[in-house]
Amino acid sequence: MARIIVVTSGKGGVGKTTTSAAISMGLAKKGHKTVVIDFDVGLRNLDLIMGCERRVVYDIINVINGEASLNQALIRDKNCNLLSILPASQTRNKDALTQEGVGKILEELSKDFKYIVCDSPAGIEQGAHLAMYFADDAFIVTNPEVSSVRDSDRILGLLSSKSRRAERNEEPIKEFLLLSRYSPERVKSGEMLSLDDVQEILSLHLLGVIPESKSVLTASNSGTPVILDEKSDAGQAYSDIVARYLGENRPHRFIDDKTGFFRKLFGGK
Amino acid sequence: MTINSHSFPAVEFKSSSFSVPVLSLASNDLVLIEQLLNEKIKLAPEFFKNSPVVIDLHEVNKKQFVLDFKDAVMVVRKAGLFVIGIRSGNEFQQSQAIELGIPVNTAPTSEIKEIKIDSKNKQIKAPDDSEFIASDSTTVMITKPIRSGQRIYSHGDLIVLAQVGAGAEILAEGNIHVYGSLRGRALAGVQGNTEARIFCSDLQAELISIAGNYKISDDIQGAISNTPIQIYLQKNTLIIKPIVY
Ligand SMILES: Nc1ncnc2c1ncn2[C@@H]1O[C@H](COP(=O)(O)OP(=O)(O)OP(=O)(O)O)[C@@H](O)[C@H]1O
Ligand SMILES: [Mg+2]
């Protein structure tokens, strides 16, 4: 059985697509057959970040409408043959995304893949709802600012009530925090919330902190997930995240606050 | 020892009222009932242990399901409860009750705690996004953080062992206890109970209210965060006070 991961946030532009691309590549590079699905119908850009935009023929809506088979729509990644991409449609009506249709696609993919990564659109509308509805794990991408944290809190509320697991009274979705675009300098100067501040509000299991990094833009311009840029700080942060998710024990980095939070949380006892 | 050897009457009838839980059955599926009942009891084993209970058959009879009262009693007894009455039974069910030595139509309907059992009302679930009503138990206990946009309602007391996020709303007809940070809205005594109180360990609420008397965060500012406090009503004014030991 596949594990379904939703990458979600509520707020827009916080790094969901960047994260979806990076972790799906990371999981595949670790030898797990992985597929990443773009749920952002109308604004697709996962294929851009994955560098496969010129190879898109069919999309998720075609599959739901029965105009193409899943195999016709899946795009094999050029860097890693264990990774496939199911693109969203740019042109179609969002309402074409139905619960039944998505459920069928996920069921079929589950037979073939180990991990299914769902890149959620922003907001709490249908697309975001369907991206999270079937999830087993949720990666909550949050930026260190009040509105992003508040939206994450809202999404967490929805995860615990409006998901299939909640409706069936099953074990709840596992929730993980990915604090992205973190800049210790700006935390110090008071422009940004600290990890500590964010955790006080969300109290989630921290999977990793991704630093604010120019390498993210460079990577997306070249159509390669930033995790493949092994020298970059953001790339390393995502590698750590994938490793931790898979059960490895790696110390947290890029927080650069050597006196505060960490001593409190992990040391000092 | 003979009768009348004491200076006080050995037997005396007194009028006294008890509060007894009523188990309302809405299904005749005894397997389901047993399962739901056990789930419910697991939530508060001490409360239900050897508890007396009146079985109410109004719902199941209204739906015209055929329910054998003797079988139902066996299931309820097996769950560790003592059946001390039947309510809204039909003629046959009442005669079955008499045979089992169970009084018919006992207990005044007012001060009764209802335990509803039907397939929809399964157990205390994770809070629903829009509204969550635990219509079946006096105290609702929440152990997970209450997130922005969530709303929790309790017909009795409400105990929250985690934080209440900004933009979340908790309401109780009785008291509210919050052991994490209270950042959202907390309304106690929402059906008019002016004796209800709010207790919390870290007050940063957007709004607090008791029986309709409220304060918004601007008025609460300056009140102590990060200290255990209680909020109660005195002459229509909300009093916020540290809890001193
Ligand atoms: N760690 C980072 N450092 C610097 N820039 C970043 C980082 N993460 C994301 N960005 C930039 O932020 C912008 C938004 O990123 P992305 O598209 O991944 O967000 P999103 O949450 O998917 O947005 P949307 O809600 O529109 O789908 C992009 O320009 C991206 O390059
Ligand atoms: Mg996106």
Coordinates of C-alpha atoms and ligand atoms in Angstrom, one line a residue:
Chain A
M1 CA 0.0 0.0 0.0
A2 CA 1.2 3.5 -0.9
R3 CA 1.6 6.2 1.7
I4 CA -0.3 9.4 0.6
I5 CA 1.4 12.7 1.6
V6 CA -0.3 16.0 1.2
V7 CA 1.8 19.1 1.1
T8 CA -0.4 21.9 2.3
S9 CA -0.5 25.3 4.0
G10 CA -3.6 27.3 3.6
K11 CA -1.7 30.4 2.7
G12 CA -0.4 30.9 -0.9
G13 CA 3.2 31.2 -2.0
V14 CA 4.8 29.7 1.1
G15 CA 6.7 27.0 -0.7
K16 CA 4.3 24.0 -1.2
T17 CA 5.2 23.3 -4.8
T18 CA 8.9 23.8 -4.1
T19 CA 8.6 21.3 -1.2
S20 CA 6.5 18.8 -3.2
A21 CA 9.1 18.7 -6.0
A22 CA 12.0 18.4 -3.6
I23 CA 10.6 15.7 -1.3
S24 CA 9.2 13.6 -4.1
M25 CA 12.6 13.7 -5.8
G26 CA 14.2 12.9 -2.5
L27 CA 12.0 9.9 -1.8
A28 CA 12.6 8.6 -5.3
K29 CA 16.4 9.1 -5.0
K30 CA 16.2 7.0 -1.9
G31 CA 14.9 4.2 -4.0
H32 CA 11.1 4.5 -3.4
K33 CA 8.8 4.6 -6.4
T34 CA 7.1 7.9 -6.0
V35 CA 4.5 10.0 -7.9
V36 CA 3.8 13.7 -7.4
I37 CA 0.4 15.1 -8.3
D38 CA -0.4 18.7 -9.0
F39 CA -3.8 19.6 -7.5
D40 CA -3.5 23.3 -8.5
V41 CA -5.9 23.1 -11.5
G42 CA -5.8 26.4 -13.4
L43 CA -2.4 27.5 -12.0
R44 CA -0.3 24.5 -12.6
N45 CA 3.4 25.0 -12.0
L46 CA 4.7 21.8 -10.6
D47 CA 5.6 20.7 -14.1
L48 CA 7.7 23.9 -14.5
I49 CA 9.6 23.3 -11.3
M50 CA 10.1 19.7 -12.3
G51 CA 11.2 20.8 -15.7
C52 CA 8.8 18.7 -17.6
E53 CA 6.4 21.3 -18.9
R54 CA 7.1 20.6 -22.5
R55 CA 6.3 17.0 -22.1
V56 CA 2.7 17.5 -20.7
V57 CA 0.2 15.8 -23.0
Y58 CA -2.6 14.8 -20.7
D59 CA -3.5 15.9 -17.2
I60 CA -5.3 14.8 -14.1
I61 CA -8.7 16.1 -15.5
N62 CA -8.3 14.1 -18.7
V63 CA -7.8 11.0 -16.5
I64 CA -10.9 11.8 -14.4
N65 CA -13.0 12.5 -17.5
G66 CA -11.8 9.2 -19.0
E67 CA -10.1 10.9 -21.9
A68 CA -6.8 9.4 -21.1
S69 CA -5.5 6.5 -19.1
L70 CA -3.4 7.1 -16.0
N71 CA -0.3 5.7 -17.8
Q72 CA -0.8 8.1 -20.7
A73 CA -0.9 11.1 -18.3
L74 CA 2.0 10.2 -16.1
I75 CA 5.3 11.7 -17.0
R76 CA 8.5 9.9 -16.1
D77 CA 11.1 12.3 -14.5
K78 CA 14.2 12.9 -16.6
N79 CA 16.5 12.8 -13.6
C80 CA 15.2 9.8 -11.8
N81 CA 13.2 7.0 -13.3
L82 CA 11.5 6.1 -10.0
L83 CA 9.7 9.4 -10.0
S84 CA 6.6 10.2 -12.0
I85 CA 4.6 13.4 -12.3
L86 CA 0.8 13.7 -12.8
P87 CA 0.3 17.3 -14.0
A88 CA -2.7 19.6 -13.5
S89 CA -4.6 21.2 -16.2
Q90 CA -4.1 24.9 -16.9
T91 CA -7.1 25.4 -19.0
R92 CA -9.9 23.5 -17.4
N93 CA -12.6 24.2 -15.0
K94 CA -11.6 23.4 -11.4
D95 CA -15.0 21.7 -10.7
A96 CA -13.9 18.8 -12.9
L97 CA -11.8 17.7 -9.9
T98 CA -14.2 15.4 -8.1
Q99 CA -13.8 13.3 -5.0
E100 CA -14.8 10.2 -6.8
G101 CA -12.4 10.8 -9.6
V102 CA -9.5 11.7 -7.3
G103 CA -10.2 8.6 -5.1
K104 CA -10.1 6.3 -8.2
I105 CA -6.8 7.8 -9.3
L106 CA -5.2 7.4 -5.9
E107 CA -6.4 3.9 -5.6
E108 CA -4.9 3.0 -8.9
L109 CA -1.6 4.7 -8.2
S110 CA -1.5 3.0 -4.8
K111 CA -1.0 -0.3 -6.5
D112 CA 2.1 0.8 -8.2
F113 CA 3.8 3.5 -6.1
K114 CA 5.3 3.6 -2.6
Y115 CA 4.7 7.3 -2.0
I116 CA 2.1 9.6 -3.5
V117 CA 2.8 13.3 -2.9
C118 CA -0.1 15.7 -3.4
D119 CA 0.8 19.3 -4.1
S120 CA -2.1 21.3 -2.7
P121 CA -3.2 24.6 -4.0
A122 CA -3.5 27.5 -1.6
G123 CA -6.8 28.2 0.2
I124 CA -9.4 25.8 1.6
E125 CA -11.5 25.3 -1.5
Q126 CA -12.2 22.1 -3.4
G127 CA -8.7 21.6 -4.8
A128 CA -7.1 21.9 -1.4
H129 CA -9.8 19.8 0.2
L130 CA -9.3 16.9 -2.3
A131 CA -5.5 17.1 -2.0
M132 CA -5.8 16.5 1.7
Y133 CA -8.9 14.3 1.9
F134 CA -7.2 10.9 1.2
A135 CA -3.9 11.7 2.9
D136 CA -2.1 9.5 5.4
D137 CA 0.5 12.2 6.3
A138 CA 0.4 15.9 6.0
F139 CA 3.4 18.2 5.5
I140 CA 2.4 21.6 6.8
V141 CA 4.5 24.2 5.0
T142 CA 4.6 27.4 7.1
N143 CA 6.5 30.6 6.8
P144 CA 7.6 32.3 10.0
E145 CA 4.9 35.0 9.9
V146 CA 1.6 35.4 11.8
S147 CA -0.8 35.0 8.8
S148 CA 0.9 31.9 7.6
V149 CA 0.9 30.3 11.0
R150 CA -2.7 31.1 11.5
D151 CA -3.6 29.6 8.1
S152 CA -1.7 26.4 9.0
D153 CA -3.7 26.2 12.2
R154 CA -6.9 26.4 10.2
I155 CA -5.7 23.7 7.8
L156 CA -4.8 21.5 10.8
G157 CA -8.4 21.9 12.0
L158 CA -9.7 20.7 8.6
L159 CA -7.3 17.8 8.5
S160 CA -8.7 16.5 11.8
S161 CA -12.3 16.8 10.7
K162 CA -12.7 16.9 6.9
S163 CA -10.5 14.0 5.9
R164 CA -11.3 10.5 5.0
R165 CA -9.5 9.2 8.1
A166 CA -11.5 11.6 10.3
E167 CA -14.8 10.6 8.6
R168 CA -14.1 6.9 9.0
N169 CA -12.9 7.4 12.6
E170 CA -9.5 5.9 11.7
E171 CA -6.2 6.8 13.1
P172 CA -5.7 10.5 12.4
I173 CA -3.5 11.9 9.7
K174 CA 0.1 12.3 10.9
E175 CA 1.0 16.0 10.8
F176 CA 4.5 17.4 10.3
L177 CA 5.8 20.9 10.4
L178 CA 8.1 22.2 7.6
L179 CA 9.1 25.7 8.5
S180 CA 10.2 27.3 5.3
R181 CA 12.0 30.5 4.1
Y182 CA 13.5 30.8 7.6
S183 CA 16.1 33.5 8.1
P184 CA 17.8 33.5 11.5
E185 CA 19.0 37.1 11.0
R186 CA 15.4 38.3 10.4
V187 CA 14.2 36.4 13.4
K188 CA 16.9 38.1 15.5
S189 CA 15.9 41.5 14.2
G190 CA 12.3 40.8 15.1
E191 CA 11.0 40.8 11.5
M192 CA 10.1 37.2 11.6
L193 CA 8.7 34.7 14.1
S194 CA 11.2 32.3 15.6
L195 CA 10.8 28.6 15.4
D196 CA 10.0 28.8 19.1
D197 CA 7.1 31.2 18.5
V198 CA 5.7 29.1 15.7
Q199 CA 5.8 26.0 17.7
E200 CA 4.2 27.7 20.6
I201 CA 1.1 28.2 18.4
L202 CA 1.2 25.0 16.3
S203 CA 2.9 22.4 18.6
L204 CA 3.6 20.1 15.7
H205 CA 6.3 17.5 15.1
L206 CA 9.0 19.4 13.3
L207 CA 10.3 17.7 10.2
G208 CA 12.7 20.4 9.3
V209 CA 13.5 24.1 8.8
I210 CA 14.2 25.2 5.2
P211 CA 16.3 28.4 5.1
E212 CA 15.4 31.3 2.8
S213 CA 17.8 30.6 -0.1
K214 CA 18.6 32.0 -3.5
S215 CA 19.2 28.4 -4.6
V216 CA 15.4 27.8 -4.7
L217 CA 14.9 30.4 -7.4
T218 CA 17.9 29.2 -9.4
A219 CA 16.7 25.6 -9.2
S220 CA 13.1 26.5 -10.3
N221 CA 14.4 28.5 -13.2
S222 CA 16.4 25.6 -14.4
G223 CA 13.6 23.1 -13.8
T224 CA 15.4 20.9 -11.3
P225 CA 14.1 20.3 -7.8
V226 CA 16.4 22.1 -5.4
I227 CA 17.1 18.9 -3.5
L228 CA 19.4 17.9 -6.5
D229 CA 21.6 20.9 -5.7
E230 CA 23.4 19.1 -3.0
K231 CA 25.7 22.0 -2.1
S232 CA 22.8 24.4 -1.4
D233 CA 21.5 24.9 2.1
A234 CA 17.9 24.5 0.9
G235 CA 18.8 21.3 -0.9
Q236 CA 20.4 19.9 2.2
A237 CA 17.5 21.0 4.3
Y238 CA 15.1 19.0 2.1
S239 CA 17.5 16.0 2.1
D240 CA 17.4 16.1 5.9
I241 CA 13.6 16.3 5.8
V242 CA 13.3 13.2 3.6
A243 CA 15.7 11.3 5.7
R244 CA 13.9 12.2 8.9
Y245 CA 10.6 11.3 7.4
L246 CA 12.0 7.9 6.5
G247 CA 13.1 7.4 10.1
E248 CA 16.7 8.6 10.1
N249 CA 17.8 10.6 13.0
R250 CA 19.4 13.8 11.8
P251 CA 20.1 16.9 14.0
H252 CA 18.1 20.0 13.0
R253 CA 20.0 22.7 11.2
F254 CA 19.6 26.2 9.7
I255 CA 18.0 27.5 12.9
D256 CA 21.2 29.1 13.9
D257 CA 19.9 29.9 17.3
K258 CA 22.4 28.1 19.4
T259 CA 21.3 29.3 22.8
G260 CA 17.5 29.4 22.6
F261 CA 15.0 26.8 21.5
F262 CA 17.2 23.8 21.1
R263 CA 18.6 23.8 24.5
K264 CA 15.1 24.1 25.8
L265 CA 13.6 21.4 23.7
F266 CA 16.3 18.7 23.3
G267 CA 19.1 19.4 25.7
G268 CA 19.3 20.8 29.2
K269 CA 17.2 18.2 30.8
Chain B
M1 CA -34.3 -8.5 68.0
T2 CA -38.0 -7.8 67.6
I3 CA -39.8 -5.2 65.7
N4 CA -40.3 -2.0 67.6
S5 CA -37.5 -2.6 70.0
H6 CA -36.0 0.7 68.8
S7 CA -37.3 4.1 69.6
F8 CA -37.2 5.0 65.9
P9 CA -39.3 3.5 63.1
A10 CA -37.4 0.7 61.5
V11 CA -39.2 1.3 58.2
E12 CA -40.0 4.6 56.7
F13 CA -40.9 5.9 53.3
K14 CA -39.2 9.1 52.4
S15 CA -39.5 11.0 49.2
S16 CA -36.2 11.7 47.6
S17 CA -35.1 12.2 44.0
F18 CA -32.1 10.8 42.2
S19 CA -30.4 11.6 39.0
V20 CA -30.2 8.4 36.9
P21 CA -28.7 8.1 33.5
V22 CA -31.2 7.1 30.8
L23 CA -30.0 4.9 28.0
S24 CA -32.0 5.8 24.9
L25 CA -31.9 3.0 22.3
A26 CA -32.6 4.0 18.7
S27 CA -31.7 0.6 17.1
N28 CA -32.7 -3.0 17.6
D29 CA -29.4 -4.3 16.5
L30 CA -28.1 -5.7 19.8
V31 CA -24.6 -6.4 18.5
L32 CA -24.3 -2.8 17.5
I33 CA -25.8 -1.6 20.7
E34 CA -23.4 -3.7 22.7
Q35 CA -20.4 -2.4 20.7
L36 CA -21.4 1.2 21.0
L37 CA -22.2 0.9 24.7
N38 CA -18.8 -0.6 25.4
E39 CA -17.1 2.2 23.4
K40 CA -19.0 4.7 25.4
I41 CA -18.2 3.1 28.7
K42 CA -14.5 3.0 27.8
L43 CA -14.6 6.8 27.7
A44 CA -15.5 7.0 31.4
P45 CA -15.2 3.5 33.0
E46 CA -15.4 4.8 36.5
F47 CA -18.5 6.8 35.9
F48 CA -20.4 3.9 34.4
K49 CA -19.1 1.1 36.7
N50 CA -22.2 -0.5 38.3
S51 CA -24.2 2.5 37.4
P52 CA -28.0 2.3 37.5
V53 CA -29.6 3.0 34.2
V54 CA -33.1 3.4 32.9
I55 CA -33.7 2.1 29.4
D56 CA -35.7 4.4 27.1
L57 CA -37.3 2.8 24.1
H58 CA -39.0 5.8 22.7
E59 CA -36.7 6.1 19.6
V60 CA -36.6 2.5 18.7
N61 CA -40.4 2.1 19.0
K62 CA -41.0 5.3 17.1
K63 CA -39.0 3.7 14.2
Q64 CA -41.2 0.6 14.7
F65 CA -38.2 -1.6 15.1
V66 CA -39.0 -4.8 17.0
L67 CA -36.9 -5.0 20.1
D68 CA -37.0 -7.8 22.6
F69 CA -36.6 -6.0 26.0
K70 CA -35.2 -9.1 27.7
D71 CA -32.4 -9.3 25.2
A72 CA -31.6 -5.6 25.5
V73 CA -31.4 -5.9 29.3
M74 CA -29.0 -8.8 29.0
V75 CA -26.7 -6.7 26.8
V76 CA -26.9 -3.8 29.1
R77 CA -26.2 -5.9 32.2
K78 CA -23.3 -7.6 30.4
A79 CA -21.8 -4.1 30.0
G80 CA -21.8 -3.8 33.7
L81 CA -24.8 -1.5 34.2
F82 CA -27.8 -2.1 36.5
V83 CA -31.1 -1.7 34.7
I84 CA -33.5 -0.1 37.2
G85 CA -36.3 1.0 34.9
I86 CA -37.9 1.1 31.5
R87 CA -39.4 4.1 29.8
S88 CA -41.6 4.4 26.7
G89 CA -41.8 0.7 26.3
N90 CA -44.8 -0.9 24.6
E91 CA -47.2 -3.2 26.4
F92 CA -45.2 -6.4 25.6
Q93 CA -41.9 -4.8 26.6
Q94 CA -43.4 -3.5 29.8
S95 CA -44.6 -7.0 30.7
Q96 CA -41.2 -8.3 30.0
A97 CA -39.8 -5.7 32.4
I98 CA -42.1 -6.7 35.2
E99 CA -41.1 -10.4 34.7
L100 CA -37.5 -9.4 35.1
G101 CA -38.4 -7.4 38.2
I102 CA -37.7 -4.1 36.6
P103 CA -40.1 -1.2 37.5
V104 CA -42.0 0.4 34.7
N105 CA -41.9 4.1 33.9
T106 CA -39.8 5.2 36.8
A107 CA -37.8 8.4 37.4
P108 CA -39.0 11.9 36.6
T109 CA -38.1 13.0 33.1
S110 CA -36.5 16.2 34.2
E111 CA -33.2 15.8 35.9
I112 CA -32.0 13.0 33.8
K113 CA -28.8 12.6 32.0
E114 CA -29.3 11.0 28.6
I115 CA -27.0 8.6 27.0
K116 CA -28.1 8.2 23.4
I117 CA -27.1 5.2 21.5
D118 CA -27.6 5.0 17.8
S119 CA -25.4 4.4 14.9
K120 CA -24.9 8.1 14.1
N121 CA -24.0 9.0 17.6
K122 CA -21.1 6.7 17.9
Q123 CA -18.6 8.2 20.3
I124 CA -16.8 11.3 21.2
K125 CA -14.9 12.0 18.0
A126 CA -12.3 14.5 17.0
P127 CA -14.0 17.8 16.9
D128 CA -15.9 18.5 13.8
D129 CA -14.8 21.6 11.9
S130 CA -18.1 23.4 12.1
E131 CA -19.7 22.2 15.3
F132 CA -19.3 19.5 17.7
I133 CA -22.0 18.6 20.1
A134 CA -21.5 15.9 22.7
S135 CA -25.2 15.5 23.4
D136 CA -24.6 12.4 25.4
S137 CA -22.3 13.1 28.2
T138 CA -22.1 15.9 30.6
T139 CA -18.4 16.6 30.4
V140 CA -16.5 16.9 27.2
M141 CA -12.8 16.4 27.3
I142 CA -10.6 17.4 24.4
T143 CA -7.0 16.3 24.4
K144 CA -5.8 17.7 21.0
P145 CA -5.2 21.3 20.2
I146 CA -8.3 23.1 19.0
R147 CA -7.4 24.8 15.8
S148 CA -8.4 28.0 14.2
G149 CA -11.9 27.7 12.7
Q150 CA -13.0 24.8 15.0
R151 CA -15.9 25.0 17.3
I152 CA -16.5 22.8 20.3
Y153 CA -19.8 22.7 22.3
S154 CA -20.5 20.9 25.5
H155 CA -23.8 20.6 27.2
G156 CA -22.0 20.4 30.5
D157 CA -18.4 21.2 31.4
L158 CA -15.6 21.4 28.9
I159 CA -12.1 20.4 29.6
V160 CA -9.4 21.1 27.2
L161 CA -6.0 19.6 27.8
A162 CA -4.3 21.4 24.9
Q163 CA -4.2 24.9 23.5
V164 CA -7.2 26.7 22.0
G165 CA -5.9 28.5 18.8
A166 CA -6.8 32.0 17.8
G167 CA -9.9 31.8 15.7
A168 CA -11.2 28.8 17.5
E169 CA -14.3 28.9 19.6
I170 CA -15.3 26.8 22.7
L171 CA -18.7 26.9 24.3
A172 CA -20.1 25.1 27.3
E173 CA -23.3 25.2 29.2
G174 CA -21.2 24.6 32.3
N175 CA -17.6 25.5 33.3
I176 CA -14.6 25.6 30.9
H177 CA -11.1 24.5 31.9
V178 CA -8.2 25.1 29.5
Y179 CA -4.8 23.7 30.4
G180 CA -3.0 25.0 27.4
S181 CA -2.9 28.6 26.1
L182 CA -6.3 30.0 25.5
R183 CA -6.0 32.2 22.4
G184 CA -9.5 31.8 20.9
R185 CA -12.9 32.5 22.2
A186 CA -14.3 30.9 25.3
L187 CA -17.9 31.1 26.3
A188 CA -19.1 29.4 29.5
G189 CA -22.7 29.2 30.8
V190 CA -24.0 29.7 27.4
Q191 CA -27.6 28.7 28.4
G192 CA -27.6 31.3 31.1
N193 CA -25.8 29.6 34.0
T194 CA -24.3 32.6 35.8
E195 CA -22.5 30.3 38.2
A196 CA -20.3 28.9 35.4
R197 CA -16.6 29.7 35.4
I198 CA -13.7 29.7 33.1
F199 CA -10.4 28.4 34.4
C200 CA -7.2 28.6 32.3
S201 CA -3.5 28.5 32.7
D202 CA -2.6 31.0 30.1
L203 CA -5.1 33.6 29.2
Q204 CA -4.6 35.3 25.8
A205 CA -8.2 35.0 24.6
E206 CA -9.9 36.9 21.9
L207 CA -13.1 36.9 23.9
I208 CA -14.3 35.4 27.1
S209 CA -17.9 35.2 28.2
I210 CA -20.0 33.9 31.0
A211 CA -23.8 33.7 30.6
G212 CA -23.6 36.3 27.9
N213 CA -21.5 38.8 29.8
Y214 CA -18.3 39.1 27.8
K215 CA -15.0 40.8 27.5
I216 CA -13.0 41.1 24.3
S217 CA -9.2 40.9 24.1
D218 CA -8.7 44.6 24.4
D219 CA -10.4 44.6 27.8
I220 CA -8.5 41.5 28.8
Q221 CA -5.1 43.0 27.9
G222 CA -3.1 43.6 31.0
A223 CA -4.7 40.7 32.7
I224 CA -2.1 38.1 33.5
S225 CA -1.0 35.7 30.8
N226 CA 0.9 32.6 31.8
T227 CA -0.6 32.4 35.3
P228 CA -3.5 30.2 36.3
I229 CA -6.6 32.3 36.5
Q230 CA -10.3 31.9 36.9
I231 CA -13.0 34.0 35.5
Y232 CA -16.4 34.3 37.1
L233 CA -19.4 36.6 37.2
Q234 CA -20.1 39.0 40.1
K235 CA -23.0 41.4 39.8
N236 CA -23.0 41.1 36.0
T237 CA -19.3 41.9 35.8
L238 CA -16.7 39.5 34.7
I239 CA -13.9 39.1 37.3
I240 CA -10.5 37.8 36.2
K241 CA -8.5 36.6 39.2
P242 CA -5.3 34.6 39.6
I243 CA -5.9 31.3 41.3
V244 CA -4.1 31.5 44.6
Y245 CA -3.2 28.3 46.4
Ligands
LIG1 N1 13.3 28.4 0.9 C1 13.0 29.3 -0.1 N2 13.9 30.4 -0.2 C2 13.6 31.3 -1.1 N3 12.5 31.4 -1.9 C3 11.7 30.4 -1.8 C4 11.8 29.3 -0.9 N4 10.8 28.5 -1.0 C5 10.0 29.0 -1.9 N5 10.5 30.1 -2.4 C6 9.9 31.0 -3.5 O1 8.6 31.3 -3.1 C7 7.8 31.4 -4.2 C8 6.6 30.5 -4.0 O2 7.0 29.1 -3.9 P1 6.0 27.9 -4.3 O3 5.5 28.1 -5.6 O4 6.7 26.7 -3.9 O5 4.9 28.2 -3.2 P2 3.4 27.6 -3.2 O6 3.1 27.5 -1.8 O7 3.4 26.3 -4.0 O8 2.6 28.7 -3.9 P3 1.0 28.6 -4.3 O9 0.2 28.8 -3.1 O10 0.9 29.7 -5.3 O11 0.9 27.2 -5.0 C9 8.6 30.9 -5.4 O12 9.0 32.1 -6.1 C10 9.7 30.2 -4.8 O13 10.9 30.3 -5.6
MG2 MG 2.0 25.7 -5.6

